[in-house]
Amino acid sequence: MPIITVDSDDMKSLIGRKIPDDELRRILPLNKLNIESWDGSELKIEVTPDRPDLFSTEGMARQISSWLGITPGPAKFDIAKPKIELVPSKVSLRPFITCGAVRGVRMDDRMIKSIMQLQETLDLTLGRDRKKVAIGIHDVSRVTPPFYYKEILPNAISFVPLNSTKRMNLRQIIAEHPKGVQYAHLMKGAKKWPIIVDSKNQVLSFPPIINGELTKVREETTDLFIDITGSSDSLVNNSLNILLTALEKRGARIEAVSVGGKLKPDLSPRLMQADADEARKLLGLEIGNKEIVSLLERMGYGASIKKNTIEALAPAFRADIIHPVDIMEDIAIAYGFTDIKPEVAKLPSTGEASRMEEFSNRIRELMAGLGFQEVLNYVLTSKEKQFQRMGAKTEAVAEIANPMLQEYSVCRRWLLPGLMENLRTNKHRKFPQKIFEISDCVIPDNSDTRASSVRKLACLTTHSQASLSEIISILNAVKGNLGVKLETRPFGHGSFIPGRCGAILLGKDIIGMFGEISPKVLGNLELGNPVSAFELDVQKIFDYIVAYAAAKNL
Amino acid sequence: MHPYVQFMNYTRQKLIALGFREVKGPYVETEFWNSDSLFMPQDHPARGIHDIFRVKSPAAGEVKDKLVLQRVAETHKNGWTTGSKGWGSWNPEQTLKLVLRSQTTAVSARTLAGGARHGKFFTIDRNFRPDVIDATHSLEFYQCEGIVVGEGMNLRHLLGYLKMFGEEIAGAKEVRFRPGYFPFTEPSVELDGLVNGKWIELAGSGIFRPEVTRPLGVDVPVLAWGIGFGRLAMIKLGITDSRDLFNHDLEWLKNQKLVY
């Protein structure tokens, strides 16, 4: 979630009221603004992604000011008649463009920091790192409208990119300029690339890569032109609304821009209707219609109620209102989350444990009673640890496409390899060591997720005299209590000493094995003492018990 | 018993005593249950390769209930009959792709689709997210997730349950609520608790959006909450390094206090 840095003095002055620090500390979280840190006057605030209008000091101040009732109701934005025209044309990589202009901007440090942060955060989050939205801000004094948005061959034009002195064409920028290299992937698949030029063919920008040095915003700049390009009309225009209203909060005057014959921005509020009774019901709050209206006004809405239908006009910078429940949440926020009284629900229900978990708990108690210590291991492991290191044949596993480390690249099929590795870290601890794990493994199959979580039990004992007979007697102690008839027979498996290994059967199915671990495997893990172990598919036993009981009851 | 397992059982018993029924779900999930049925847009940043483990083999799963699949698809495209605008897009291949479950909310979605229309349900289980493994991060982590389904359930009831969990399970002396955000709930609530003299984040929660419940056939409100279980366990067990939740040092294990 984005962290926005704000100057608390700046914020207070934009809110328009002297708010003591602890009051601000109390108010911010009630407006979905969570304080990560507060150092002197530097506030770092975590903002939720549904409120991109709060990615700036200006947006936050507007919200707080509304909520406190200082400036409730819908904000009115004066938009001056257009003086700039942009002529769009087909651009396959970034089909949508919108533009805005502001006059009378006062460049001061705080404002620049806040607006740049807003631009970067919108590009990164809403814009999915410039893929869906990219914002360019220009000093409009050195270029002459009308402006043109089009796509051209990469060598067809060159310009001096921002903060540079060398003239480059688009291909060179992608190859050499740091922003070009960083965002080269966004040019993939297209022969022609986006460009914005003025009437004299001077370049304003090469979206989404970089602006030209020509339109660089300087300390003396007073008039800004904004271009926002991207993959959807609503996304680029929502971003424009957020940016322009933030600039307006700083005292700049918004001027319309004609984009393909349409005037932008459209800052008219958006209507969302909700049922007042439904709102009262969902929130559990006994609030009258008049109160609902005034609460919505404290969230910046224009609102009225006609025949129990709430007509809510959401501000143009709110892109997150897509369902009546979004209005209802805003009503609750305005009401004040600290003022909503928790209520104990009357919903009688019988609690019930998962029978598999209870079965597993009984097995845990059984193993503990036999002197074993439970361990817990990761599901993620490697093929090497699951098979090669254990001298076992490679079997099908669920494999990760994007592992962070090879060590954690597949899901375990069986538990013993994890237990053996636990012994390695306990080499210098006292002996005998008797450990077990009862937990889920992942087995590829034909279920809807093509791999099921399967409960298994594995245990081992290790000390200088660990033997096959020891593990057999432990297995017999466990078998007796499980309530199913399990048979054993001799078995061969690469992890165990030939002739000292057996399979465990439930009916005709092999559901486990036991034996003495082979010296080669002990060597792989640098273990000095013999190990005898068994592993059992608890899932199959449990499923069998359940099926048997169900069949009996029929 | 491993101390973390003891704490899991301690919490399970408390929830069962409060009338909750335990449910389970698979580690390998389709994007359908992990994210799409929860109305997360398919290009949501938390679904990218840095935030979720993609399973390359097996390649893709299926959604057995074709009606639910169709309704969720329509809801994403245009809101279907939920009253929403939807997200305006839907990729039917993406929803069948397999991931390692990143949130136990997937289990809640399955529980609702399985016919839960009245009652309380919970699960305590493992989830997976790409991350480094250090004192405060892990690839594998437990979440304690629950839902309350029933006619007339509202925001005040959600706060009531949250207060109860905070006090009963986390042992908080005091709780407080603030608005939050999850793609699948609205309103959303964050619960903080005063535990051992410090205010800490305990749970995220909310009322499932109609875009989540209606395609699953549910017409009553569903309260949902998720507790960061690892953090709670660390407090209860007196652990400061999250790697110790999976500690297998026999000497360490021998000296852990019983959890009750």
XYZ file of N, CA and C in Angstrom, chain B residues 141-260:
360
model
N 2.828 -18.735 6.120
C 2.307 -18.102 7.330
C 0.863 -18.539 7.539
N 0.484 -18.590 8.797
C -0.872 -19.008 9.120
C -1.806 -17.805 9.229
N -3.025 -17.996 8.770
C -4.065 -17.002 9.005
C -5.230 -17.690 9.693
N -5.933 -16.922 10.517
C -7.134 -17.442 11.147
C -8.277 -16.649 10.523
N -9.101 -17.320 9.782
C -10.111 -16.655 8.964
C -11.487 -17.130 9.364
N -12.444 -16.210 9.392
C -13.784 -16.659 9.743
C -14.858 -15.852 9.067
N -16.038 -16.430 8.978
C -17.191 -15.717 8.442
C -18.419 -15.982 9.307
N -19.308 -15.002 9.325
C -20.589 -15.166 9.994
C -21.647 -14.867 8.946
N -22.465 -15.823 8.667
C -23.466 -15.692 7.606
C -24.837 -15.663 8.233
N -25.627 -14.651 7.919
C -26.983 -14.671 8.476
C -27.777 -13.428 8.169
N -29.058 -13.620 8.075
C -29.986 -12.518 7.842
C -29.838 -11.476 8.957
N -29.784 -10.224 8.568
C -29.757 -9.174 9.575
C -28.386 -8.873 10.156
N -27.343 -9.573 9.709
C -26.001 -9.264 10.214
C -25.592 -7.880 9.701
N -24.992 -7.099 10.583
C -24.623 -5.736 10.180
C -23.267 -5.321 10.741
N -22.889 -4.089 10.454
C -21.567 -3.578 10.832
C -21.363 -3.618 12.340
N -22.408 -3.309 13.116
C -22.259 -3.318 14.576
C -21.991 -4.733 15.077
N -22.591 -5.725 14.420
C -22.319 -7.116 14.804
C -20.877 -7.481 14.486
N -20.389 -6.975 13.348
C -18.993 -7.244 12.994
C -18.076 -6.690 14.083
N -18.347 -5.454 14.508
C -17.535 -4.862 15.576
C -17.667 -5.688 16.857
N -18.872 -6.226 17.078
C -19.083 -7.058 18.263
C -18.202 -8.294 18.238
N -18.140 -8.957 17.078
C -17.284 -10.140 16.966
C -15.816 -9.768 17.090
N -15.444 -8.662 16.453
C -14.037 -8.240 16.504
C -13.613 -7.963 17.940
N -14.495 -7.291 18.673
C -14.189 -6.973 20.080
C -13.991 -8.277 20.849
N -14.860 -9.229 20.582
C -14.779 -10.510 21.267
C -13.462 -11.226 20.961
N -13.073 -11.261 19.669
C -11.816 -11.926 19.313
C -10.643 -11.215 19.956
N -10.682 -9.892 19.873
C -9.573 -9.125 20.429
C -9.370 -9.448 21.890
N -10.493 -9.525 22.624
C -10.387 -9.775 24.064
C -10.127 -11.237 24.375
N -10.906 -12.139 23.731
C -10.785 -13.562 24.058
C -9.535 -14.206 23.494
N -9.225 -13.926 22.233
C -8.127 -14.647 21.593
C -6.793 -13.921 21.727
N -6.828 -12.607 21.579
C -5.562 -11.882 21.666
C -5.294 -11.378 23.079
N -6.283 -11.457 23.928
C -6.094 -10.982 25.296
C -5.923 -9.471 25.373
N -6.562 -8.751 24.448
C -6.420 -7.288 24.447
C -7.205 -6.676 25.595
N -6.603 -5.645 26.240
C -7.298 -4.972 27.349
C -8.343 -4.011 26.788
N -8.044 -3.508 25.595
C -8.918 -2.523 24.965
C -8.824 -2.732 23.463
N -9.889 -2.415 22.721
C -9.830 -2.510 21.271
C -10.276 -1.206 20.637
N -9.852 -0.977 19.399
C -10.392 0.171 18.665
C -10.505 -0.202 17.185
N -11.381 0.517 16.521
C -11.696 0.213 15.131
C -11.377 1.402 14.241
N -10.925 1.138 13.038
C -10.769 2.209 12.067
C -11.144 1.663 10.682
N -11.541 2.576 9.782
C -11.938 2.106 8.457
C -10.723 1.543 7.718
N -10.958 0.562 6.860
C -9.874 -0.067 6.110
C -10.307 -0.309 4.678
N -9.559 -1.144 3.989
C -9.925 -1.471 2.620
C -9.477 -2.868 2.249
N -10.393 -3.640 1.707
C -10.059 -4.912 1.039
C -10.900 -4.963 -0.216
N -10.386 -5.567 -1.284
C -11.177 -5.566 -2.517
C -12.505 -6.300 -2.376
N -12.611 -7.190 -1.371
C -13.808 -8.023 -1.288
C -14.772 -7.642 -0.173
N -14.469 -6.591 0.585
C -15.394 -6.177 1.635
C -15.688 -4.684 1.522
N -16.869 -4.283 1.935
C -17.236 -2.868 1.994
C -18.518 -2.783 2.826
N -18.539 -2.173 3.996
C -17.409 -1.512 4.640
C -16.334 -2.481 5.145
N -15.120 -1.960 5.298
C -14.008 -2.745 5.829
C -13.543 -2.104 7.129
N -13.122 -2.963 8.055
C -12.737 -2.475 9.377
C -11.396 -3.069 9.784
N -10.526 -2.235 10.322
C -9.278 -2.741 10.894
C -9.430 -2.740 12.408
N -9.002 -3.843 13.034
C -9.084 -3.951 14.481
C -7.697 -3.794 15.093
N -7.588 -2.887 16.057
C -6.346 -2.767 16.825
C -6.643 -3.209 18.246
N -5.638 -3.741 18.933
C -5.851 -4.140 20.318
C -4.702 -3.690 21.191
N -5.028 -3.390 22.443
C -3.991 -3.022 23.416
C -3.539 -4.315 24.089
N -2.374 -4.825 23.642
C -1.866 -6.100 24.137
C -0.500 -5.888 24.764
N -0.351 -6.328 25.989
C 0.904 -6.125 26.723
C 1.348 -4.674 26.681
N 0.406 -3.765 26.848
C 0.724 -2.347 26.912
C 0.987 -1.667 25.581
N 0.907 -2.415 24.496
C 1.151 -1.794 23.181
C -0.069 -1.950 22.286
N -0.314 -0.935 21.460
C -1.391 -1.044 20.476
C -0.855 -1.750 19.249
N -1.464 -2.860 18.883
C -1.030 -3.572 17.684
C -2.213 -3.885 16.766
N -1.892 -4.069 15.480
C -2.928 -4.459 14.508
C -3.263 -5.919 14.746
N -4.534 -6.207 14.908
C -4.921 -7.585 15.181
C -5.601 -8.264 13.998
N -6.508 -7.551 13.352
C -7.263 -8.214 12.290
C -7.766 -7.225 11.256
N -7.975 -7.738 10.041
C -8.663 -6.988 8.990
C -10.005 -7.657 8.790
N -11.039 -6.879 8.476
C -12.359 -7.493 8.366
C -13.278 -6.641 7.526
N -14.482 -7.127 7.325
C -15.474 -6.327 6.625
C -16.708 -7.140 6.332
N -17.615 -6.535 5.608
C -18.809 -7.230 5.146
C -18.560 -7.529 3.675
N -18.661 -8.782 3.279
C -18.402 -9.147 1.886
C -19.271 -8.317 0.946
N -18.660 -7.835 -0.126
C -19.398 -7.070 -1.124
C -20.433 -7.965 -1.796
N -21.533 -7.396 -2.258
C -22.516 -8.192 -2.994
C -21.912 -8.838 -4.238
N -20.861 -8.221 -4.794
C -20.198 -8.811 -5.962
C -19.524 -10.136 -5.616
N -19.300 -10.358 -4.314
C -18.711 -11.626 -3.871
C -19.817 -12.624 -3.537
N -20.796 -12.170 -2.727
C -21.795 -13.104 -2.202
C -22.838 -13.530 -3.227
N -23.343 -12.577 -4.026
C -24.472 -12.950 -4.899
C -24.121 -14.005 -5.951
N -22.943 -13.895 -6.611
C -22.621 -14.977 -7.557
C -22.491 -16.337 -6.891
N -22.188 -16.356 -5.592
C -22.063 -17.631 -4.884
C -23.418 -18.095 -4.363
N -24.463 -17.337 -4.694
C -25.814 -17.736 -4.322
C -26.242 -17.280 -2.945
N -25.490 -16.337 -2.342
C -25.802 -15.910 -0.977
C -26.496 -14.560 -1.007
N -27.677 -14.487 -0.376
C -28.425 -13.231 -0.378
C -28.484 -12.565 0.978
N -27.756 -13.106 1.937
C -27.725 -12.486 3.266
C -26.335 -11.912 3.493
N -26.217 -10.969 4.445
C -24.894 -10.384 4.708
C -23.915 -11.433 5.233
N -22.652 -11.287 4.867
C -21.605 -12.169 5.378
C -20.512 -11.307 5.997
N -20.335 -11.471 7.319
C -19.254 -10.758 8.005
C -17.997 -11.611 7.850
N -16.870 -10.993 7.551
C -15.636 -11.776 7.351
C -14.481 -11.106 8.060
N -13.592 -11.901 8.605
C -12.445 -11.333 9.316
C -11.247 -12.267 9.156
N -10.069 -11.691 9.229
C -8.840 -12.483 9.141
C -7.848 -11.965 10.161
N -7.380 -12.857 10.997
C -6.431 -12.480 12.042
C -5.026 -12.868 11.600
N -4.087 -11.946 11.766
C -2.680 -12.247 11.502
C -2.207 -13.177 12.590
N -2.269 -14.474 12.283
C -2.113 -15.462 13.328
C -0.688 -15.557 13.853
N 0.262 -15.440 12.957
C 1.674 -15.548 13.353
C 2.029 -14.522 14.417
N 1.567 -13.290 14.199
C 1.912 -12.236 15.146
C 1.339 -12.514 16.523
N 0.079 -12.982 16.530
C -0.562 -13.314 17.805
C 0.178 -14.434 18.514
N 0.558 -15.441 17.711
C 1.267 -16.589 18.284
C 2.579 -16.128 18.902
N 3.256 -15.233 18.201
C 4.553 -14.758 18.701
C 4.381 -14.063 20.047
N 3.292 -13.311 20.182
C 3.045 -12.632 21.468
C 2.772 -13.665 22.559
N 1.881 -14.608 22.247
C 1.503 -15.607 23.243
C 2.684 -16.492 23.634
N 3.523 -16.825 22.634
C 4.632 -17.735 22.888
C 5.900 -16.996 23.332
N 5.846 -15.672 23.370
C 7.024 -14.914 23.771
C 8.165 -15.018 22.767
N 7.793 -15.080 21.470
C 8.795 -15.202 20.408
C 8.980 -13.843 19.750
N 10.225 -13.482 19.407
C 10.440 -12.209 18.721
C 10.891 -12.395 17.279
N 11.326 -13.604 16.939
C 11.792 -13.877 15.579
C 10.801 -14.845 14.939
N 10.172 -14.419 13.839
C 9.097 -15.237 13.272
C 9.598 -16.587 12.757
N 10.893 -16.705 12.517
C 11.418 -18.005 12.086
C 11.254 -19.052 13.183
N 11.186 -18.588 14.427
C 11.038 -19.534 15.539
C 9.684 -20.235 15.547
N 8.725 -19.707 14.789
C 7.433 -20.390 14.718
C 7.606 -21.775 14.090
N 8.672 -21.944 13.305
C 8.942 -23.240 12.694
C 10.237 -23.831 13.244
N 10.599 -23.421 14.450
C 11.844 -23.871 15.045
C 11.802 -25.370 15.332
N 12.860 -26.090 14.900
C 12.905 -27.525 15.158
C 14.115 -27.908 16.011
N 14.717 -26.935 16.660
C 15.831 -27.228 17.571
C 15.256 -27.932 18.797
N 15.654 -29.183 18.994
C 15.053 -29.994 20.048
C 15.259 -29.411 21.432
N 16.390 -28.726 21.629
C 16.649 -28.110 22.931
C 15.668 -26.967 23.160
N 15.452 -26.162 22.131
C 14.514 -25.041 22.198
C 13.106 -25.553 22.455
N 12.718 -26.588 21.692
C 11.368 -27.140 21.820
C 11.136 -27.694 23.224
N 12.172 -28.312 23.779
C 12.028 -28.917 25.104
C 11.717 -27.877 26.170
N 12.152 -26.637 25.918
C 12.000 -25.611 26.940
C 10.855 -24.642 26.705
N 9.989 -24.964 25.760
C 8.862 -24.070 25.519
C 7.744 -24.333 26.510
N 7.182 -23.235 27.039
C 6.067 -23.368 27.997
C 4.842 -23.934 27.299
N 4.036 -24.661 28.065
C 2.769 -25.159 27.538
C 1.824 -23.983 27.277
N 0.970 -24.133 26.286
C 0.019 -23.064 25.947
C -1.363 -23.469 26.424
N -1.943 -22.697 27.276
C -3.281 -23.003 27.758
C -4.008 -21.736 28.184
